[in-house]
Amino acid sequence: MVFLGGCDLNTKMSTFDTKGPIAETQLDLFMLTVWVTTFIFIVVGGVFVVAIVKFRERPNDDRPMPSQGHGNPLVEIGLIGASVLLLVIIAVPTLQAIWYTHDTPTDEHSKLGNWYPGDDLAEGSEDEVLVIRVIGYQWWWEFEYPQLGISTANEMVIPAGKAVHLELRSVDVIHSFWLPRIAGKVDLIPGRANAMWIQAGDNIEAWTEKNGAKGSELELQAAYNKYLEEEIHDYYYGQCAEYCGDSHARMLFRATVVGDDDFAAWVDSERVGHTAPDGMAWDEWYKIYDSKPESLTGDLNEGAKVFMGRGKCIACHSVEGNPRALGVAGPNLTNVGERLSIAAGWLNHHTEEDVLIEEEQYANFVKWIKETDVVKPGNLMWKANGNGIGELTDPDNPEQLKLLTDEEIHYLARYLQSLK
Amino acid sequence: MSDSATHHEDGHKSLIIDNKKLLMWLFLGSDCMFFGTLISTHLIYRKLNPEEFDPTSMFSLELTSFSTFILLMSSFLMALAVSAMHKGQIKSFRRNTVGVIFFGLIFLACQVYEFTEFAHLGLTLESGTFGSTFYLMTGTHGVHVAIGVFWLICMLFYSYTGKMDAHESAVDVEVAGLYWHFVDIVWIIIFTVVYLIEFIGKV
Amino acid sequence: MSTVTETPAPSTHTEDKHVLKPERSNLGLMRPDHNKSVLIDWLTTVDHKKIGIMYGAIALFFLLVGGVEALIIRTQLAFPENDLISAQRYNQLFTMHGTTMIFLAIMPLNAAFFNFLVPLQIGARDVAFPRINSFSLWAFVAGALVINFGWVLQAVEVMGLFSASGPTAGMNDFVPSMGWFGYAPITGIEFTGAGTDFWIMGLQILGVASLSAAMNFVVTIINMRAPGMKMMRLPVFTWMTLVVSLLIVFAFPAITIALAQLMFDRTFGTSFFVTAGGGQPILWQHLFWIFGHPEVYILVLPAMGIVSEVLPTFSKKPLFGYAIVVFSGAVIGFLGFAVWSHHMFTTGLGKVATAAFSLLTMAIAVPTGVKIFNWVGTLWGGRVRFAPPMIFALGFVWMFMMGGFSGIMHASAPADAQQQDSYFVIAHFHYVAIGGIFLAVVSGIYFWLPKIVGKMWKGKLSIWVAIFSTVGLNITFFPMHFLGLLGMPRRTHTYLEGFGWETYNLVCTIGSYILAFGIFLLVVDIIRCVRSGEPAGNDPWDARTLEWETTSPPQVYNFGRTPVIAARDALWEHKHGPENRRITYEEDDGHGIHMPSQSWMPMIASLGFVPLGLGLSLMQAGIPYMGYVAIFGLFMIALGVALWAIEGPGGYHLHPEEEK
């Protein structure tokens, strides 16, 4: 215990470093169980140690034979009573916490209509909290925002201080959504409509109460905003917690917690998506692409050609704005160039302060496209190619798995980087 | 079929109930859990997927009632066989056992007929949860009946070897009887919760 | 040593013929009773002591196999992004580590103690059904072979002598890789290959073995007790055997049916766990844990029984609150059926169900705590002697408490939401499994091996075993609590740098090697004891229960004359108690001791499970003619059982000519 005490408990996925009411409730409950059990441990362990020291056999022991009594009912009943009492201490807050963490709150602060700055909500959702549909695939995450009509992969964005309702679905095997600093896990089970709620940071009332802050409404609001900005706005790490096959260990995800305006801006950029390279409109670009593709030059145009053509990326991936990139089997690549990690959080390209490093991003894209089976064994992109998409004729020949030349991969990586 | 260390000499053991009978009771307790699991799986899926399949269109209450009645009667004969063996009336034992075997075979024939009929009507193992649970459950019961019939046939043959003695063999027959009654009771439960319940409000 | 003569069974009362005469069974074949070959003697034995020793030896072998699997796992995790083994191999290893340790190491180790001790403790000559006992042993071996067969295929494939075809072609997974609780739908045909089939068939066979053994022990304990050995005079270990056997009888059917349903899904296209056909994968979890939670108590109650024998012996005091310890064991067994969903707190049970299972789980902590109180109470006022068995038993109490505490933490469902499927859970159940069950089993080995082989331990190696194993297990598993709380999920073959997990993982790995060294020393100590220990004598520990009354090792007939029991802790009262509580012996009636005949049939019948299991699995994997192999297996089982019935029980009489 001593040598461990020196270790840092505020790590990226620490359940001690809570940033939300749910994780906090769960931690409080955990600490309660720790104190209660430590108490029992000291009492029972103490008696145990005293017993073996005091009643140990000594050399040339000539004390009389121990009494052969068979126990004492009063002691037994007393101890049973004491254990029940100690358990009640744990049981009562447990029940409260079960109820609290189960039902998504519908407080005024969290209702979309009361905080979402945009005016493009789906009808009837003003009185609802933000809903995100989390869909688990082997081995990546899809995050759909049905009220906002957008969808992203592996890196979700949520507003700070608002309750968010998650609908958990799986299309293949069981996964489990775990964002330790914000909430404990709930499983994504095929054929079953599970749900949970999460919230990054307290809402203003809870925060005021907790800190005993005083002042005018404006002052409070300002202090609260500062709290959100300094303590809550962050990049949170999560991971699949239920074994889901070969690459279970590489099924991570991120949650970026932002302020209301940033959230709305992100939603907008997700909706608009991307134009063709060089700011061209897609119709125009496709006209050239279909007639004389060789006239599209430059890294990004070459990359886009691979994306639409030889790479067959659009068979599985969609990109907002691009009318032909409508695949649904793989992650949505809108704004993929902005994400700080790819391959479901396994390949990272950012600094400790969460700033994107372009060269690492490029290297990661190249690595992922080239060695997709090494980065994530058994994944669909590799299996689908193994089944003959592209030019593959002989699956036993590893050389053939390289659908694309190194040059094409270079262009493709540059193009993907540009999607931001 | 006797496999017991409690032989004559060991009569001083704390016998409350004969070893073999106790073993059979334990097996039946375990078997209760088997059928309990199978039947509850069926009922759970029936509730979860009520629209999947309408069994009333397929079940023939007349046929299944008949086979249920046959199985009940076989249980009655089984009881007679056990009692005959206790009294050492080997001929009566044989007569009744032949009856049990015969009725058991009729039941099995009914079930085979029923299965083929249902398969023709489109209920197969692959056709969904109803087919899955129905066939696994009634099939397991059918296997129990078949094992019982096989067991009784063996006993019948054994009775002609002249090695049956009224004391030891009576226990063996009683154990077989326990098994047979149990299989019968399970069928009555299946008949009630799988067949009859479906017709509530429909007849 | 007594001299023994014997006569064939149907002995006429007139004159005892003191001759060894081989006997023919009803089949007209020689019974293997007096075969001179040691191998045949062991293969056909129906002696509960030999069967127990074989269970123990095979279980220790699989303990080492599972241990090596664990070491490879820990080595892979020593460093972030390590690539010692592939993801797939890692998944196979943790699946087989769990399956092996639970079904092939701990359960048979417990069975070894049941077999060897229970008839001795209750004053019986054997179990109620000696040939069923032999059947259980060999069925267990058959299951172990089937479940591990994938490793053989994998090895053959790596050598390039064989490649898969059919549905599993290219999947390259002959070894199960879905975790020991095999949650649907990852066990479905779309996601995993032949390994899953081996696992299904292997577990199914092991289930048959466990069920038949359990029923046998219930009958034995209820019916075979010596005169005067009332239920409330039974040694606690025998009581726990009874509870565990009843748990097996009522818990195993759930997994048997679940496995059958899974097999039908894979082989015949049913939709029990397939969402496309309307099935619900969650059903598997319910069925599995209805079996799985009692299974936890099936594993741990015998350990509690062992400790409840060792602590009084080395405190020179009766167990504190015998009746309450027995009763709490029964309550644990009963409540064990009512808490299965606490393994499923994160599956969205709904708040009422979650609350109910949360409270029930806390309730089960009470009888468990009661046992710990009573063990401490046993020490209090006694004379505690730190003999090797005692050291491990004391270690058990300490470590088991630790495992129990993290168990209470899981019982609080919202807190469990952070712990479930993380390394915290790994820490919890390894404290229970190694700190609890394993230490208790080692304590049992140190306690009873002198009785089993008749030789005493040499030297002080046991101290080093204790030091290395307890230190090793704490270094391995204590940091795992923190790993889990810092967010490391279980069953991950590797992890990224920078999550604060590196140091903990490295420490865990170092600890696992220390623990492994402790187990290595244990094996050395056992070998030393068996090879060159001094004769132990009947009662080397000044013990309390009936098994120490007979010779070490016990004669094949256990007791020359049937003991008549007058008190709980029969031997202790005999040695130190008043006159009226001594053990007396029944008069010899001149018939001699009736012994059951040995038989080939149980082994033939149970080994038929090997072709049956492998045939069905490989048929599913698309290998031709395997259906016939399966049919052959079925035929072999039926033939074995039929011949077993026809050959008759046989038996012969022994006449020990000795003082008692």
PDB file of N, CA and C in Angstrom, chain A residues 111-155:
ATOM      1  N   LYS A 111     -31.956  20.348 -21.295  1.00  0.00           N
ATOM      2  CA  LYS A 111     -32.862  20.271 -22.440  1.00  0.00           C
ATOM      3  C   LYS A 111     -32.255  21.024 -23.613  1.00  0.00           C
ATOM      4  N   LEU A 112     -32.247  20.356 -24.749  1.00  0.00           N
ATOM      5  CA  LEU A 112     -31.584  20.918 -25.917  1.00  0.00           C
ATOM      6  C   LEU A 112     -32.049  22.343 -26.211  1.00  0.00           C
ATOM      7  N   GLY A 113     -33.346  22.566 -26.148  1.00  0.00           N
ATOM      8  CA  GLY A 113     -33.893  23.869 -26.486  1.00  0.00           C
ATOM      9  C   GLY A 113     -33.328  24.972 -25.616  1.00  0.00           C
ATOM     10  N   ASN A 114     -32.880  24.629 -24.420  1.00  0.00           N
ATOM     11  CA  ASN A 114     -32.411  25.658 -23.490  1.00  0.00           C
ATOM     12  C   ASN A 114     -30.943  25.990 -23.632  1.00  0.00           C
ATOM     13  N   TRP A 115     -30.182  25.182 -24.335  1.00  0.00           N
ATOM     14  CA  TRP A 115     -28.770  25.523 -24.434  1.00  0.00           C
ATOM     15  C   TRP A 115     -28.199  25.451 -25.833  1.00  0.00           C
ATOM     16  N   TYR A 116     -28.802  24.650 -26.722  1.00  0.00           N
ATOM     17  CA  TYR A 116     -28.180  24.464 -28.024  1.00  0.00           C
ATOM     18  C   TYR A 116     -28.347  25.723 -28.851  1.00  0.00           C
ATOM     19  N   PRO A 117     -27.228  26.360 -29.249  1.00  0.00           N
ATOM     20  CA  PRO A 117     -27.322  27.643 -29.920  1.00  0.00           C
ATOM     21  C   PRO A 117     -27.877  27.548 -31.334  1.00  0.00           C
ATOM     22  N   GLY A 118     -27.697  26.421 -32.017  1.00  0.00           N
ATOM     23  CA  GLY A 118     -28.168  26.310 -33.396  1.00  0.00           C
ATOM     24  C   GLY A 118     -29.685  26.290 -33.462  1.00  0.00           C
ATOM     25  N   ASP A 119     -30.238  26.472 -34.672  1.00  0.00           N
ATOM     26  CA  ASP A 119     -31.692  26.491 -34.798  1.00  0.00           C
ATOM     27  C   ASP A 119     -32.164  25.354 -35.693  1.00  0.00           C
ATOM     28  N   ASP A 120     -31.358  24.313 -35.756  1.00  0.00           N
ATOM     29  CA  ASP A 120     -31.616  23.264 -36.740  1.00  0.00           C
ATOM     30  C   ASP A 120     -31.905  21.925 -36.074  1.00  0.00           C
ATOM     31  N   LEU A 121     -32.554  21.967 -34.930  1.00  0.00           N
ATOM     32  CA  LEU A 121     -32.862  20.725 -34.225  1.00  0.00           C
ATOM     33  C   LEU A 121     -33.990  19.979 -34.918  1.00  0.00           C
ATOM     34  N   ALA A 122     -33.978  18.645 -34.761  1.00  0.00           N
ATOM     35  CA  ALA A 122     -35.103  17.864 -35.254  1.00  0.00           C
ATOM     36  C   ALA A 122     -36.345  18.262 -34.467  1.00  0.00           C
ATOM     37  N   GLU A 123     -37.474  18.139 -35.128  1.00  0.00           N
ATOM     38  CA  GLU A 123     -38.710  18.611 -34.527  1.00  0.00           C
ATOM     39  C   GLU A 123     -39.006  17.888 -33.207  1.00  0.00           C
ATOM     40  N   GLY A 124     -39.420  18.641 -32.218  1.00  0.00           N
ATOM     41  CA  GLY A 124     -39.827  18.026 -30.954  1.00  0.00           C
ATOM     42  C   GLY A 124     -38.699  17.727 -30.010  1.00  0.00           C
ATOM     43  N   SER A 125     -37.456  18.035 -30.391  1.00  0.00           N
ATOM     44  CA  SER A 125     -36.358  17.653 -29.517  1.00  0.00           C
ATOM     45  C   SER A 125     -35.925  18.778 -28.582  1.00  0.00           C
ATOM     46  N   GLU A 126     -36.615  19.914 -28.637  1.00  0.00           N
ATOM     47  CA  GLU A 126     -36.217  21.009 -27.741  1.00  0.00           C
ATOM     48  C   GLU A 126     -36.346  20.614 -26.274  1.00  0.00           C
ATOM     49  N   ASP A 127     -37.349  19.775 -25.996  1.00  0.00           N
ATOM     50  CA  ASP A 127     -37.585  19.411 -24.603  1.00  0.00           C
ATOM     51  C   ASP A 127     -36.855  18.124 -24.190  1.00  0.00           C
ATOM     52  N   GLU A 128     -36.019  17.633 -25.087  1.00  0.00           N
ATOM     53  CA  GLU A 128     -35.290  16.421 -24.746  1.00  0.00           C
ATOM     54  C   GLU A 128     -33.843  16.770 -24.427  1.00  0.00           C
ATOM     55  N   VAL A 129     -33.175  15.860 -23.720  1.00  0.00           N
ATOM     56  CA  VAL A 129     -31.732  16.031 -23.568  1.00  0.00           C
ATOM     57  C   VAL A 129     -31.076  15.498 -24.837  1.00  0.00           C
ATOM     58  N   LEU A 130     -29.817  15.831 -25.004  1.00  0.00           N
ATOM     59  CA  LEU A 130     -29.094  15.370 -26.180  1.00  0.00           C
ATOM     60  C   LEU A 130     -29.037  13.839 -26.164  1.00  0.00           C
ATOM     61  N   VAL A 131     -29.370  13.230 -27.315  1.00  0.00           N
ATOM     62  CA  VAL A 131     -29.321  11.779 -27.428  1.00  0.00           C
ATOM     63  C   VAL A 131     -28.195  11.396 -28.370  1.00  0.00           C
ATOM     64  N   ILE A 132     -27.384  10.450 -27.949  1.00  0.00           N
ATOM     65  CA  ILE A 132     -26.363   9.919 -28.849  1.00  0.00           C
ATOM     66  C   ILE A 132     -26.579   8.418 -28.936  1.00  0.00           C
ATOM     67  N   ARG A 133     -26.650   7.929 -30.155  1.00  0.00           N
ATOM     68  CA  ARG A 133     -26.776   6.480 -30.312  1.00  0.00           C
ATOM     69  C   ARG A 133     -25.373   5.900 -30.507  1.00  0.00           C
ATOM     70  N   VAL A 134     -24.959   5.092 -29.548  1.00  0.00           N
ATOM     71  CA  VAL A 134     -23.626   4.491 -29.599  1.00  0.00           C
ATOM     72  C   VAL A 134     -23.779   3.095 -30.196  1.00  0.00           C
ATOM     73  N   ILE A 135     -23.113   2.851 -31.310  1.00  0.00           N
ATOM     74  CA  ILE A 135     -23.229   1.541 -31.945  1.00  0.00           C
ATOM     75  C   ILE A 135     -21.861   0.877 -31.958  1.00  0.00           C
ATOM     76  N   GLY A 136     -21.788  -0.310 -31.389  1.00  0.00           N
ATOM     77  CA  GLY A 136     -20.522  -1.025 -31.326  1.00  0.00           C
ATOM     78  C   GLY A 136     -20.350  -1.942 -32.520  1.00  0.00           C
ATOM     79  N   TYR A 137     -19.158  -1.887 -33.121  1.00  0.00           N
ATOM     80  CA  TYR A 137     -18.800  -2.802 -34.201  1.00  0.00           C
ATOM     81  C   TYR A 137     -17.508  -3.483 -33.775  1.00  0.00           C
ATOM     82  N   GLN A 138     -17.187  -4.622 -34.381  1.00  0.00           N
ATOM     83  CA  GLN A 138     -15.865  -5.202 -34.164  1.00  0.00           C
ATOM     84  C   GLN A 138     -14.893  -4.384 -35.000  1.00  0.00           C
ATOM     85  N   TRP A 139     -14.045  -3.575 -34.627  1.00  0.00           N
ATOM     86  CA  TRP A 139     -13.689  -3.067 -33.368  1.00  0.00           C
ATOM     87  C   TRP A 139     -13.601  -1.557 -33.425  1.00  0.00           C
ATOM     88  N   TRP A 140     -14.753  -0.912 -33.582  1.00  0.00           N
ATOM     89  CA  TRP A 140     -14.803   0.549 -33.567  1.00  0.00           C
ATOM     90  C   TRP A 140     -16.178   0.997 -33.119  1.00  0.00           C
ATOM     91  N   TRP A 141     -16.305   2.287 -32.897  1.00  0.00           N
ATOM     92  CA  TRP A 141     -17.545   2.842 -32.352  1.00  0.00           C
ATOM     93  C   TRP A 141     -18.164   3.816 -33.340  1.00  0.00           C
ATOM     94  N   GLU A 142     -19.479   3.749 -33.440  1.00  0.00           N
ATOM     95  CA  GLU A 142     -20.171   4.771 -34.208  1.00  0.00           C
ATOM     96  C   GLU A 142     -21.007   5.600 -33.234  1.00  0.00           C
ATOM     97  N   PHE A 143     -20.933   6.941 -33.401  1.00  0.00           N
ATOM     98  CA  PHE A 143     -21.737   7.831 -32.549  1.00  0.00           C
ATOM     99  C   PHE A 143     -22.681   8.616 -33.434  1.00  0.00           C
ATOM    100  N   GLU A 144     -23.976   8.297 -33.298  1.00  0.00           N
ATOM    101  CA  GLU A 144     -24.981   8.991 -34.107  1.00  0.00           C
ATOM    102  C   GLU A 144     -25.687  10.003 -33.228  1.00  0.00           C
ATOM    103  N   TYR A 145     -25.941  11.182 -33.793  1.00  0.00           N
ATOM    104  CA  TYR A 145     -26.695  12.214 -33.060  1.00  0.00           C
ATOM    105  C   TYR A 145     -28.020  12.388 -33.786  1.00  0.00           C
ATOM    106  N   PRO A 146     -29.030  11.579 -33.466  1.00  0.00           N
ATOM    107  CA  PRO A 146     -30.261  11.606 -34.282  1.00  0.00           C
ATOM    108  C   PRO A 146     -30.967  12.957 -34.263  1.00  0.00           C
ATOM    109  N   GLN A 147     -30.892  13.696 -33.148  1.00  0.00           N
ATOM    110  CA  GLN A 147     -31.591  14.987 -33.119  1.00  0.00           C
ATOM    111  C   GLN A 147     -30.894  16.016 -33.989  1.00  0.00           C
ATOM    112  N   LEU A 148     -29.609  15.769 -34.268  1.00  0.00           N
ATOM    113  CA  LEU A 148     -28.848  16.752 -35.031  1.00  0.00           C
ATOM    114  C   LEU A 148     -28.531  16.260 -36.434  1.00  0.00           C
ATOM    115  N   GLY A 149     -28.865  14.996 -36.697  1.00  0.00           N
ATOM    116  CA  GLY A 149     -28.678  14.451 -38.034  1.00  0.00           C
ATOM    117  C   GLY A 149     -27.220  14.269 -38.434  1.00  0.00           C
ATOM    118  N   ILE A 150     -26.346  13.980 -37.490  1.00  0.00           N
ATOM    119  CA  ILE A 150     -24.951  13.731 -37.850  1.00  0.00           C
ATOM    120  C   ILE A 150     -24.485  12.414 -37.250  1.00  0.00           C
ATOM    121  N   SER A 151     -23.331  12.002 -37.733  1.00  0.00           N
ATOM    122  CA  SER A 151     -22.786  10.731 -37.262  1.00  0.00           C
ATOM    123  C   SER A 151     -21.269  10.798 -37.333  1.00  0.00           C
ATOM    124  N   THR A 152     -20.606  10.303 -36.311  1.00  0.00           N
ATOM    125  CA  THR A 152     -19.158  10.309 -36.343  1.00  0.00           C
ATOM    126  C   THR A 152     -18.648   8.993 -35.760  1.00  0.00           C
ATOM    127  N   ALA A 153     -17.341   8.827 -35.768  1.00  0.00           N
ATOM    128  CA  ALA A 153     -16.791   7.545 -35.330  1.00  0.00           C
ATOM    129  C   ALA A 153     -15.645   7.748 -34.350  1.00  0.00           C
ATOM    130  N   ASN A 154     -15.621   6.931 -33.313  1.00  0.00           N
ATOM    131  CA  ASN A 154     -14.496   6.794 -32.389  1.00  0.00           C
ATOM    132  C   ASN A 154     -14.179   8.008 -31.537  1.00  0.00           C
ATOM    133  N   GLU A 155     -14.513   9.201 -32.002  1.00  0.00           N
ATOM    134  CA  GLU A 155     -14.297  10.374 -31.156  1.00  0.00           C
ATOM    135  C   GLU A 155     -15.615  11.109 -31.052  1.00  0.00           C
TER     136      GLU A 155
END
